[in-house]
Tab-separated table of C-alpha atoms in Angstrom:
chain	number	residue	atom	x	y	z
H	1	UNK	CA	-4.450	-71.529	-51.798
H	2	UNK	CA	-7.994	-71.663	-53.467
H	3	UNK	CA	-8.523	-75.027	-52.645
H	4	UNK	CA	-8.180	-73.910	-49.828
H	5	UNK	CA	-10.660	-70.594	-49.053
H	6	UNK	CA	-13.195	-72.935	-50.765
H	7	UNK	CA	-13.313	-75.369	-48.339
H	8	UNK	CA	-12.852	-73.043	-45.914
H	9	UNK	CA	-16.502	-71.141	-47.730
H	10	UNK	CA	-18.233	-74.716	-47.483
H	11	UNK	CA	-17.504	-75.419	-43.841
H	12	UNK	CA	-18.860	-72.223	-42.641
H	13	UNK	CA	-21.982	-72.633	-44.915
H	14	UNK	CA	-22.293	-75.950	-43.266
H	15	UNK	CA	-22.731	-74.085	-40.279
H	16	UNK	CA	-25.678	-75.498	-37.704
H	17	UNK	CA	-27.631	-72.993	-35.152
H	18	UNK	CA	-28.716	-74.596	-31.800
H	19	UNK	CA	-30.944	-71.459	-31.624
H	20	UNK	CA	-32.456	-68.423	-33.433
H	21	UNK	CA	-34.399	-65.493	-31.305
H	22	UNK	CA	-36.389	-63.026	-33.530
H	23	UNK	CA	-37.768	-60.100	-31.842
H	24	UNK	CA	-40.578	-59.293	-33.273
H	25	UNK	CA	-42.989	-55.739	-33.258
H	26	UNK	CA	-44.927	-56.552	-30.647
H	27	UNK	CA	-42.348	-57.361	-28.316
H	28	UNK	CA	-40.455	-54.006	-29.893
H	29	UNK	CA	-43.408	-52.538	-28.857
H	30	UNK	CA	-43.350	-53.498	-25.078
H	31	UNK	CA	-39.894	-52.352	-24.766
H	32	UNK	CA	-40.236	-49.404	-26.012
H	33	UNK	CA	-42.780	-49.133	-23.734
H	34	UNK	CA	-41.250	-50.030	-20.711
H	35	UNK	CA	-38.469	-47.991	-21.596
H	36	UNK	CA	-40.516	-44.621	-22.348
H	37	UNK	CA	-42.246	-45.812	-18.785
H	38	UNK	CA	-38.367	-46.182	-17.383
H	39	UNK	CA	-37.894	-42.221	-18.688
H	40	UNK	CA	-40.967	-40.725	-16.762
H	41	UNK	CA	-40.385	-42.658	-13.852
H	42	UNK	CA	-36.898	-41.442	-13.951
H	43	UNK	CA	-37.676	-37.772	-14.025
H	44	UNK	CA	-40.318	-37.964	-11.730
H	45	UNK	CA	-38.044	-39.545	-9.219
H	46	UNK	CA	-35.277	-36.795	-10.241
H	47	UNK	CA	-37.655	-33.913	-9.758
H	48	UNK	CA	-38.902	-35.390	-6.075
H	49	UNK	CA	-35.097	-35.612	-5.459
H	50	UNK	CA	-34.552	-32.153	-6.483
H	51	UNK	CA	-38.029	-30.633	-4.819
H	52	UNK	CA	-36.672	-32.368	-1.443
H	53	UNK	CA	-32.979	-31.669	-1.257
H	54	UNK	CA	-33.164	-27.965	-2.399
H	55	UNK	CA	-36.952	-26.249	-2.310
H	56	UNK	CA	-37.557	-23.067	-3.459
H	57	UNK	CA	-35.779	-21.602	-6.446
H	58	UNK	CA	-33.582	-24.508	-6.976
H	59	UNK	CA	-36.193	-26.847	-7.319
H	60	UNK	CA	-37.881	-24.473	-9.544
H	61	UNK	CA	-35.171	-23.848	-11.644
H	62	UNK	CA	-34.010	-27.609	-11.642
H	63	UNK	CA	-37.125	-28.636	-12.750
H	64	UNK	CA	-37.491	-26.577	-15.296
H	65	UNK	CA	-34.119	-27.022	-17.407
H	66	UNK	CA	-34.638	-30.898	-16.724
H	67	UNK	CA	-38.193	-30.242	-18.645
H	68	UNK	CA	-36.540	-28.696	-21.365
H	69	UNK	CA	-33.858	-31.352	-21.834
H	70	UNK	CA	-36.333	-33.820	-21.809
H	71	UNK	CA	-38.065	-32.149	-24.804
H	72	UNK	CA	-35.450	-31.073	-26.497
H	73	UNK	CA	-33.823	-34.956	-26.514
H	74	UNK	CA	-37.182	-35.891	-28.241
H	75	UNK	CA	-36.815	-33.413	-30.596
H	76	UNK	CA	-33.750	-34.102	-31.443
H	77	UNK	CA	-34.346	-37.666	-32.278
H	78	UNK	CA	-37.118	-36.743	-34.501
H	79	UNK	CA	-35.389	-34.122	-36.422
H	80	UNK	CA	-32.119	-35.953	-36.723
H	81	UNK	CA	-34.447	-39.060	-37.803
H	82	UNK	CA	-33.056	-41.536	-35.444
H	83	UNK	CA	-34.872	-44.607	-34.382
H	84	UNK	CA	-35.972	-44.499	-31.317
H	85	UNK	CA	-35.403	-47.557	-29.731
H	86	UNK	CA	-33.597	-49.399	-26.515
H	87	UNK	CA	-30.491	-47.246	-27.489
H	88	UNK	CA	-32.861	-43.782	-27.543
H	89	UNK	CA	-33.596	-44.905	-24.704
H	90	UNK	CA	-30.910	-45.293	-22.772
H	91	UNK	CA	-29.461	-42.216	-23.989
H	92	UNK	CA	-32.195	-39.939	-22.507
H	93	UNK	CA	-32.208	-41.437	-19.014
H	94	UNK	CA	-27.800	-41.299	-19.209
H	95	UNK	CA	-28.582	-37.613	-20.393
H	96	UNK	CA	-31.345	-36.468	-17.546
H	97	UNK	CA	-28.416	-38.170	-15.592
H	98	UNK	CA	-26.162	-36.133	-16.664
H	99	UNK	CA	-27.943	-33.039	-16.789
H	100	UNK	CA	-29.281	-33.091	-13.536
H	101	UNK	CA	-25.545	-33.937	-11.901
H	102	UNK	CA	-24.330	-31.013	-13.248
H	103	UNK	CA	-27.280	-28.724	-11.812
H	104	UNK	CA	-26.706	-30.084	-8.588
H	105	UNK	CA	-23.001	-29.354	-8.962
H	106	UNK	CA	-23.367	-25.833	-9.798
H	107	UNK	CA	-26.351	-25.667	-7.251
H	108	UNK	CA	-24.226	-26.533	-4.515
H	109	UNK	CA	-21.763	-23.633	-5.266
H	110	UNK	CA	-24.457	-21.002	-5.431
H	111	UNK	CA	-25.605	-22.646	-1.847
H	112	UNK	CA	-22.351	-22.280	-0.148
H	113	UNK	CA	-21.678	-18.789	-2.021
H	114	UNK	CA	-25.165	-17.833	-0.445
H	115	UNK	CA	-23.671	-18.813	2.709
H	116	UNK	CA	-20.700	-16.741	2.481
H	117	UNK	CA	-21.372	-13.888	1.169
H	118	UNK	CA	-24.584	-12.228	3.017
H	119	UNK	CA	-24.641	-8.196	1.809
H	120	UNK	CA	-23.573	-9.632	-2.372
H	121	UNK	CA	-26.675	-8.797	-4.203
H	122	UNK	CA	-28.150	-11.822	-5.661
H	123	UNK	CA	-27.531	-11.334	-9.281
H	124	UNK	CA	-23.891	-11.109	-8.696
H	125	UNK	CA	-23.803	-14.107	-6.244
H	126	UNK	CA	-25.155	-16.118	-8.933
H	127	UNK	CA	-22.431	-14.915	-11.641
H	128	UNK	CA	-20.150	-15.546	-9.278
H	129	UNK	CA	-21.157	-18.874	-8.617
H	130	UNK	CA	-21.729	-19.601	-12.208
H	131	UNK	CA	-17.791	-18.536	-13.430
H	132	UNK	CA	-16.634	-20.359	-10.525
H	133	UNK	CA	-17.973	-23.594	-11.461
H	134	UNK	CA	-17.742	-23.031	-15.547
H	135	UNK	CA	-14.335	-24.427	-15.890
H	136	UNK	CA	-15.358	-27.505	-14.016
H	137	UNK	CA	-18.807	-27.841	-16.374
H	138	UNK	CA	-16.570	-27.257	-19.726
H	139	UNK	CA	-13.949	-29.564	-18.474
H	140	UNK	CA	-16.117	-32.315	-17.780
H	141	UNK	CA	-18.597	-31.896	-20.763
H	142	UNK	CA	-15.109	-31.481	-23.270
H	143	UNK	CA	-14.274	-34.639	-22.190
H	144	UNK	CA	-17.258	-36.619	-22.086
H	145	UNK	CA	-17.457	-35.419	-25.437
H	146	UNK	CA	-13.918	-36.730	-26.747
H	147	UNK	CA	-14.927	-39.632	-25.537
H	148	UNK	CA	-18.533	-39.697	-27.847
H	149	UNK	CA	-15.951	-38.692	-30.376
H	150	UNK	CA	-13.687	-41.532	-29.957
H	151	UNK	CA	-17.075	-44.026	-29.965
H	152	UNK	CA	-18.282	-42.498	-33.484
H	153	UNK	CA	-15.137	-42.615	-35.403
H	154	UNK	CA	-14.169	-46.061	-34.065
H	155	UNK	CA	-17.649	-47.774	-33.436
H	156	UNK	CA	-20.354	-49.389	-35.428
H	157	UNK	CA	-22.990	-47.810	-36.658
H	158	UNK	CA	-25.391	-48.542	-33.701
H	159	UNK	CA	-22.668	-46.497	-31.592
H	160	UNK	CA	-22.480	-43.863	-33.784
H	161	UNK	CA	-26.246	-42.824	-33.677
H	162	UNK	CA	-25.469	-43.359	-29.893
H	163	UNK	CA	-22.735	-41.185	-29.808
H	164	UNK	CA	-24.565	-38.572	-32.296
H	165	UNK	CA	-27.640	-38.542	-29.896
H	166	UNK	CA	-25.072	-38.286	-26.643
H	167	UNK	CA	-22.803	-35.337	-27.710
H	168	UNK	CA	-26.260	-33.620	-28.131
H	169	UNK	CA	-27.718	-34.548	-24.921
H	170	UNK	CA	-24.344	-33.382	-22.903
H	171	UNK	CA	-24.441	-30.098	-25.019
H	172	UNK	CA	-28.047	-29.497	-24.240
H	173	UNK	CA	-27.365	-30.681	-20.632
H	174	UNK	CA	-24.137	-27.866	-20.227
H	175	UNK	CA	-26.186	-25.482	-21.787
H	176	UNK	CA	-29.362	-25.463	-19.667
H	177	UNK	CA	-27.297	-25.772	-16.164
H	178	UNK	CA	-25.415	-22.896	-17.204
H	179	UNK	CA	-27.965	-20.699	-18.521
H	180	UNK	CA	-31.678	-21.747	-18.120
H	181	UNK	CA	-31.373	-23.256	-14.675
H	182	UNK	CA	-28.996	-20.481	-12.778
H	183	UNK	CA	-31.412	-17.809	-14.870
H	184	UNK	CA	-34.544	-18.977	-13.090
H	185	UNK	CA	-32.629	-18.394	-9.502
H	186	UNK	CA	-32.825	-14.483	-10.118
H	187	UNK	CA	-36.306	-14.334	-9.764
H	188	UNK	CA	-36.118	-16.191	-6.406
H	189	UNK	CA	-34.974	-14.845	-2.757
H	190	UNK	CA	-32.445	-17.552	-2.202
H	191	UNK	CA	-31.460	-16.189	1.329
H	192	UNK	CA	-34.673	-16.805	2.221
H	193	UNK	CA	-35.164	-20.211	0.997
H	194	UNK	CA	-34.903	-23.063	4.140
H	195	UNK	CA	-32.452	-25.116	2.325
C-alpha cells in the first residue's frame, strides 16, 4: 500500500554509513600515473620478449605493429572522447596483450612454414602462412568481439565505453598482425635469421 512505500522511503533515508572514501584529483592523478607507467613498462617488456624469442625480421616487424597499436589506442580514446582513466587503462595493456598473442601466433606459422618449405620464395611463404592462420585470427577476434557486444548491450555505462574502446583495440590488433606485421617480414631474409 502507500503507507507502506512511505515507510519503506523513510527507513532507507534513515540510512547510516560506517564509511565514505572520496578519491580525489590528486590521487586520480597518481593512478593514472602508475597506470600510463604500467603501459610502457608493459611494452617494453613485450618488445624484449619479442627481440629475444624471434630476432631479426620478426622482432622488427613485431615491434613495429605493437608501436602502431599503441598509438593508434591513444588516438582512439581522444577522438572517440573517452576518459582516460583506470578502465583506459586496462584496456590498452588487455589490447597490447592481445595484439602481440596473435603476432606470435601467426609468427610461429611463418617459422615452421620457413622450416618446411626451403626452395618457396619468401613472398609466397609468407601468404601462405598468412591464409593458413587467417581463419584462426577471424575466428578468435569474431568472437572476442560477440563477447564486447554482449558487454555493451547488457552492461552499464562504464562497460560500454570499455567494450567501445575493446572492439577497437581487437580490430586494430587483427588488423596490424595480418597486414603491418607479416608486411615488414618481406623485406627481411627469414632463412637466414638464427631463430
Amino acid at each position: 500500500s502507500c503507507r507502506d512505500f512511505i515507510a519503506a522511503g523513510q527507513a532507507v533515508d534513515n540510512v547510516q554509513y560506517s564509511q565514505v572514501q572520496i578519491v580525489g584529483p590528486k590521487i586520480g592523478g597518481e593512478l593514472v600515473r602508475g597506470g600510463i607507467l604500467a603501459i610502457l613498462v608493459s611494452f617494453g617488456l613485450m618488445s624484449v620478449y619479442i627481440w629475444i624469442r624471434y630476432r631479426g625480421g620478426y622482432a622488427v616487424g613485431s615491434f613495429v605493429s605493437l608501436l602502431l597499436d599503441f598509438v593508434l589506442m591513444f588516438g582512439f580514446f581522444s577522438i572517440a572522447g573517452l576518459e582516460f582513466n583506470q578502465t583506459a587503462i586496462a584496456v590498452i595493456l588487455m589490447g597490447l596483450g592481445y595484439s602481440i598473442n596473435d603476432k606470435v601466433v601467426n609468427y610461429d606459422r611463418i617459422e615452421e612454414n620457413v622450416k618446411r618449405y626451403h626452395k618457396m620464395p619468401m613472398g609466397d611463404l609468407i601468404d601462405l602462412s598468412v591464409n593458413e592462420m587467417l581463419r584462426r585470427t577471424l575466428m578468435t577476434s569474431v568472437s572476442t568481439l560477440l563477447a564486447m557486444v554482449g558487454l555493451y548491450i547488457f552492461g552499464s555505462t562504464m562497460l560500454q565505453e570499455f567494450a567501445i574502446a575493446m572492439s577497437f583495440s581487437i580490430v586494430m590488433g587483427t588488423l596490424t598482425s595480418i597486414y603491418i606485421s607479416n608486411v615488414i617480414l618481406y623485406h627481411f631474409n627469414l632463412r637466414d635469421t638464427d631463430v
